[in-house]
Short mmCIF file of N, CA and C in Angstrom, two decimals:
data_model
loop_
_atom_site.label_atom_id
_atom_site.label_comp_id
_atom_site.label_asym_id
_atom_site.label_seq_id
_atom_site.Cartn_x
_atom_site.Cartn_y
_atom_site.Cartn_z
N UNK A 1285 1.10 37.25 -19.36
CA UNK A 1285 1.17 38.55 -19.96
C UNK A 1285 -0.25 39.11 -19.98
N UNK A 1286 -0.32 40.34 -19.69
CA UNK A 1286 -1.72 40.91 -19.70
C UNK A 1286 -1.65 42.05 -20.64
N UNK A 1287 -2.83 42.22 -21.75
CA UNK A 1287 -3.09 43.09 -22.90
C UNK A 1287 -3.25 43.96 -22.19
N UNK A 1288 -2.95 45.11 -22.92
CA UNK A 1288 -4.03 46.30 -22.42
C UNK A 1288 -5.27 46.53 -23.39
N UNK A 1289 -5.28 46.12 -24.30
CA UNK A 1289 -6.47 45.93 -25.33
C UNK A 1289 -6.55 44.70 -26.34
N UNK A 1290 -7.35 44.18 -26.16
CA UNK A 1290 -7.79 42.93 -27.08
C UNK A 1290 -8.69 42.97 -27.81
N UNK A 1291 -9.48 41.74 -28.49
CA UNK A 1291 -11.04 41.34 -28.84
C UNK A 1291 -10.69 40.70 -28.43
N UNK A 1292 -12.15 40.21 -28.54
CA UNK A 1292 -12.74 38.81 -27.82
C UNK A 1292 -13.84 39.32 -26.22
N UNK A 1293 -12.56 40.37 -25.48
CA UNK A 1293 -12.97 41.07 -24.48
C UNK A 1293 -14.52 41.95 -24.20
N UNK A 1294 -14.43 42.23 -23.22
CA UNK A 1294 -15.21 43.56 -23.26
C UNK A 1294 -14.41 45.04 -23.65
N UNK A 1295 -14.74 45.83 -24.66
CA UNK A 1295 -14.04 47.41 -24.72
C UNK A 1295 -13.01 47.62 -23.60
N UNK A 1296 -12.28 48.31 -23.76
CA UNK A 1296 -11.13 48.49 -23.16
C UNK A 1296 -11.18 48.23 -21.14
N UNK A 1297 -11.28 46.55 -21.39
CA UNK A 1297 -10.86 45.65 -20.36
C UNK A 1297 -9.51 44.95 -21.05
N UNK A 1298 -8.35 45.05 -19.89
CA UNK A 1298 -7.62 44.15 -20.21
C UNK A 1298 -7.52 42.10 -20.17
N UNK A 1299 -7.01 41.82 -20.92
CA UNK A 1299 -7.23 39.72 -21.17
C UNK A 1299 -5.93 39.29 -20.73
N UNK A 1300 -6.10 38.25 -20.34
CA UNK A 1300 -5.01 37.27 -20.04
C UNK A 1300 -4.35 36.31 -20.82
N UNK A 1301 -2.92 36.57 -21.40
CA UNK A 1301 -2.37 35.11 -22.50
C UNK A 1301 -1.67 34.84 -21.29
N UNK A 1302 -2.04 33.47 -21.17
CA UNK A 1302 -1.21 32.46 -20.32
C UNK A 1302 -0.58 31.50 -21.07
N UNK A 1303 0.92 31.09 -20.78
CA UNK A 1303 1.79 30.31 -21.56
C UNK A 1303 1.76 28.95 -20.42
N UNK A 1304 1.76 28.22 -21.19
CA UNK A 1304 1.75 26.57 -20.03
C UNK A 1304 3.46 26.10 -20.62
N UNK A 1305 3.52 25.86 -19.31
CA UNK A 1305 5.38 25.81 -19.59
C UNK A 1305 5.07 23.83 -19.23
N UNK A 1306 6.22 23.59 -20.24
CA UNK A 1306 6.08 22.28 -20.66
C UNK A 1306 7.00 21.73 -19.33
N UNK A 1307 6.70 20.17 -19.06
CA UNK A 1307 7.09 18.97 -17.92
C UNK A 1307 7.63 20.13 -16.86
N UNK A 1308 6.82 21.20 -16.90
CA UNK A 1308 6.62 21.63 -14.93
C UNK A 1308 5.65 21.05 -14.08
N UNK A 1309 5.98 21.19 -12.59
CA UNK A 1309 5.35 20.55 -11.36
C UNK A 1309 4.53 22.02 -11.06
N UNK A 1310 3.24 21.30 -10.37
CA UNK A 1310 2.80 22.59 -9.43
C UNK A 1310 2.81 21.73 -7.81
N UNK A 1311 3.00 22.39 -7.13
CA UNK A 1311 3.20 21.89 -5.52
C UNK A 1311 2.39 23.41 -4.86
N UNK A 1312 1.86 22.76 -3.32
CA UNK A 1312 0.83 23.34 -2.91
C UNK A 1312 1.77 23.74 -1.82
N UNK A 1313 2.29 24.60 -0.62
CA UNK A 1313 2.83 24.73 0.06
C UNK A 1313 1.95 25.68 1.36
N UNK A 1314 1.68 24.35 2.48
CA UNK A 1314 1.03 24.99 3.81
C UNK A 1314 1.86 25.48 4.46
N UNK A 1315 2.19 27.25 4.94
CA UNK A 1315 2.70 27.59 5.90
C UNK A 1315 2.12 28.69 7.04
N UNK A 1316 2.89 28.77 7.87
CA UNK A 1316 2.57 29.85 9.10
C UNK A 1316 3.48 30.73 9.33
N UNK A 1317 3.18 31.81 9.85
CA UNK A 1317 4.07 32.96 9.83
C UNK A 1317 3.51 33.90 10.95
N UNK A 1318 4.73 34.14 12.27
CA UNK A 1318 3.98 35.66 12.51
C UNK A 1318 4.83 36.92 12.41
N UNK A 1319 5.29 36.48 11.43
CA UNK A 1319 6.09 38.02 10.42
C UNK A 1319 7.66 37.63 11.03
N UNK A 1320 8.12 36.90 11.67
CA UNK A 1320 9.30 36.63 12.10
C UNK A 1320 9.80 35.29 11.76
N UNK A 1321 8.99 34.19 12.09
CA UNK A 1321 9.34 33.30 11.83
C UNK A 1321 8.84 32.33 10.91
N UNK A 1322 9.33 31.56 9.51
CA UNK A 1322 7.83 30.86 8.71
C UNK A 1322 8.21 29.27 8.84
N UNK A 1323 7.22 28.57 9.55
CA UNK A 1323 6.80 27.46 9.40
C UNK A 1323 6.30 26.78 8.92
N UNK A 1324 6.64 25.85 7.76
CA UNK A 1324 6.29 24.96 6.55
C UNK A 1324 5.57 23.64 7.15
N UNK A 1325 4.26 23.75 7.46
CA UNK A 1325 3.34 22.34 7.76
C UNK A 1325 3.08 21.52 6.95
N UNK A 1326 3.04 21.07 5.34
CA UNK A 1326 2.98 20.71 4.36
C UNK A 1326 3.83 21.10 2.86
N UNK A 1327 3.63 20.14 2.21
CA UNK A 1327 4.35 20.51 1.17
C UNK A 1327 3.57 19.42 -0.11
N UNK A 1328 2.64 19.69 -0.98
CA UNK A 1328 1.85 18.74 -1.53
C UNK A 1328 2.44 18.77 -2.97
N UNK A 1329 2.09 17.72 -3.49
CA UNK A 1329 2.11 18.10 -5.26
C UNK A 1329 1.56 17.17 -5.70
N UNK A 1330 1.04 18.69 -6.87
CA UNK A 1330 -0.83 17.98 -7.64
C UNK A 1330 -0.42 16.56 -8.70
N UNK A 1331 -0.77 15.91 -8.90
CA UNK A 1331 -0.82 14.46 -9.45
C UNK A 1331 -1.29 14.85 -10.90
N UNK A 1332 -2.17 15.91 -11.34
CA UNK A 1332 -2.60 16.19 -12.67
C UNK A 1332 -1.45 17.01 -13.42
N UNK A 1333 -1.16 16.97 -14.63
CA UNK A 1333 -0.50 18.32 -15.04
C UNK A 1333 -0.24 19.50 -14.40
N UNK A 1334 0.94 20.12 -14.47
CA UNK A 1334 0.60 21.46 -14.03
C UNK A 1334 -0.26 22.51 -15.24
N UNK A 1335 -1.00 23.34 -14.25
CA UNK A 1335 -1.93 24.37 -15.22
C UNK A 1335 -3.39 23.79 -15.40
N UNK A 1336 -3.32 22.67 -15.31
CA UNK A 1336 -4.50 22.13 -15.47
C UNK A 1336 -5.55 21.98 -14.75
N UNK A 1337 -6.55 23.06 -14.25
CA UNK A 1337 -7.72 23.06 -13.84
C UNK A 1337 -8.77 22.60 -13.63
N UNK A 1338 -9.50 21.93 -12.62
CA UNK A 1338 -10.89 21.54 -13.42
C UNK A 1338 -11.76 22.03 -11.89
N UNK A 1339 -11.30 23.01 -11.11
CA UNK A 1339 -12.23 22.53 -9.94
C UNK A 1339 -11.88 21.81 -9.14
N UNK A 1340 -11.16 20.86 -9.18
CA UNK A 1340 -11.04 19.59 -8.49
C UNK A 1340 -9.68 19.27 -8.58
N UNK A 1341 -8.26 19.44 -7.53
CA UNK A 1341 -7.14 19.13 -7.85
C UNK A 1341 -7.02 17.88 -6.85
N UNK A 1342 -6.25 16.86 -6.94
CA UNK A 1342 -6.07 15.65 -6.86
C UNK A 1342 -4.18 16.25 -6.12
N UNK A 1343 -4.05 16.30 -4.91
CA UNK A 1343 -2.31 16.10 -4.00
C UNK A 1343 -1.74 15.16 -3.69
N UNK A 1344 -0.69 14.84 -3.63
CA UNK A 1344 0.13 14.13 -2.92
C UNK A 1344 1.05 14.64 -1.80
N UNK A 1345 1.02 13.95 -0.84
CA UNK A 1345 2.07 14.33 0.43
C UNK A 1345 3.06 13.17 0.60
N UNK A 1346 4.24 12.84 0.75
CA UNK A 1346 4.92 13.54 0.47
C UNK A 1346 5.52 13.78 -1.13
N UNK A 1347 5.56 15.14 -1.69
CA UNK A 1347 5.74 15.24 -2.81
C UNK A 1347 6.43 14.22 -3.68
N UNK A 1348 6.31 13.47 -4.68
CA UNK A 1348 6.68 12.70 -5.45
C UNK A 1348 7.98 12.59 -6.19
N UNK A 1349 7.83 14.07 -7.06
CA UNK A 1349 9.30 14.51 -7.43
C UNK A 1349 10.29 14.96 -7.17
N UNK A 1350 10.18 15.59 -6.33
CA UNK A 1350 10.75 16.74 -5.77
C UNK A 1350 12.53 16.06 -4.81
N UNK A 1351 13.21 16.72 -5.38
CA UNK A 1351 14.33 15.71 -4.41
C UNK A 1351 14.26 15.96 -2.80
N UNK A 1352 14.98 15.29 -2.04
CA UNK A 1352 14.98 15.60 -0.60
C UNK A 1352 15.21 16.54 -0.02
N UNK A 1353 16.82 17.09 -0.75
CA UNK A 1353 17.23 18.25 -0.75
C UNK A 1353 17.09 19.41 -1.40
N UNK A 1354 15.74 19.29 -2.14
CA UNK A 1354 15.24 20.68 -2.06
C UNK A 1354 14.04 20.74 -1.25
N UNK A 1355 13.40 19.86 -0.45
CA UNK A 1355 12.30 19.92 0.42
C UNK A 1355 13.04 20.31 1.80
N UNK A 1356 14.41 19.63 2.03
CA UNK A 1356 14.96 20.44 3.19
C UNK A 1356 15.43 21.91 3.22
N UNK A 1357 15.31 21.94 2.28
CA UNK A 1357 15.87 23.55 2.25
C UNK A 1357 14.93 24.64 2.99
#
């Protein structure tokens, strides 16, 4: 959700509340496209929390959780 006025901010710049949604995955997804057709070269997922930042994300290939049949899809 984005304010249109806060503190904390600078004067009327809008801020960011970000909600961290509980036991979600983040997955990284490499593809190609030339506007017709999209080709999925990868499919990763981060090993840390999702949301969790530091600079430095840590992947796995092939995704861990994820069932089969939603990676074939």
């Amino acid at each position: 959700m984005i304010c249109k006025t806060g503190g904390g901010g600078l004067s009327g710049t809008p801020i960011l509340i970000d909600k961290f949604l509980e036991d979600a995955i983040e997955i990284d997804v490499d593809a190609v496209s030339d506007g017709t057709t999209c080709v999925l070269a990868g499919i990763m997922e981060h090993i840390e929390a999702a949301g969790i930042h530091s600079g430095d994300s840590a992947c796995v290939t092939p995704p861990y959780s994820l069932a089969d049949e939603l990676i074939d899809r």
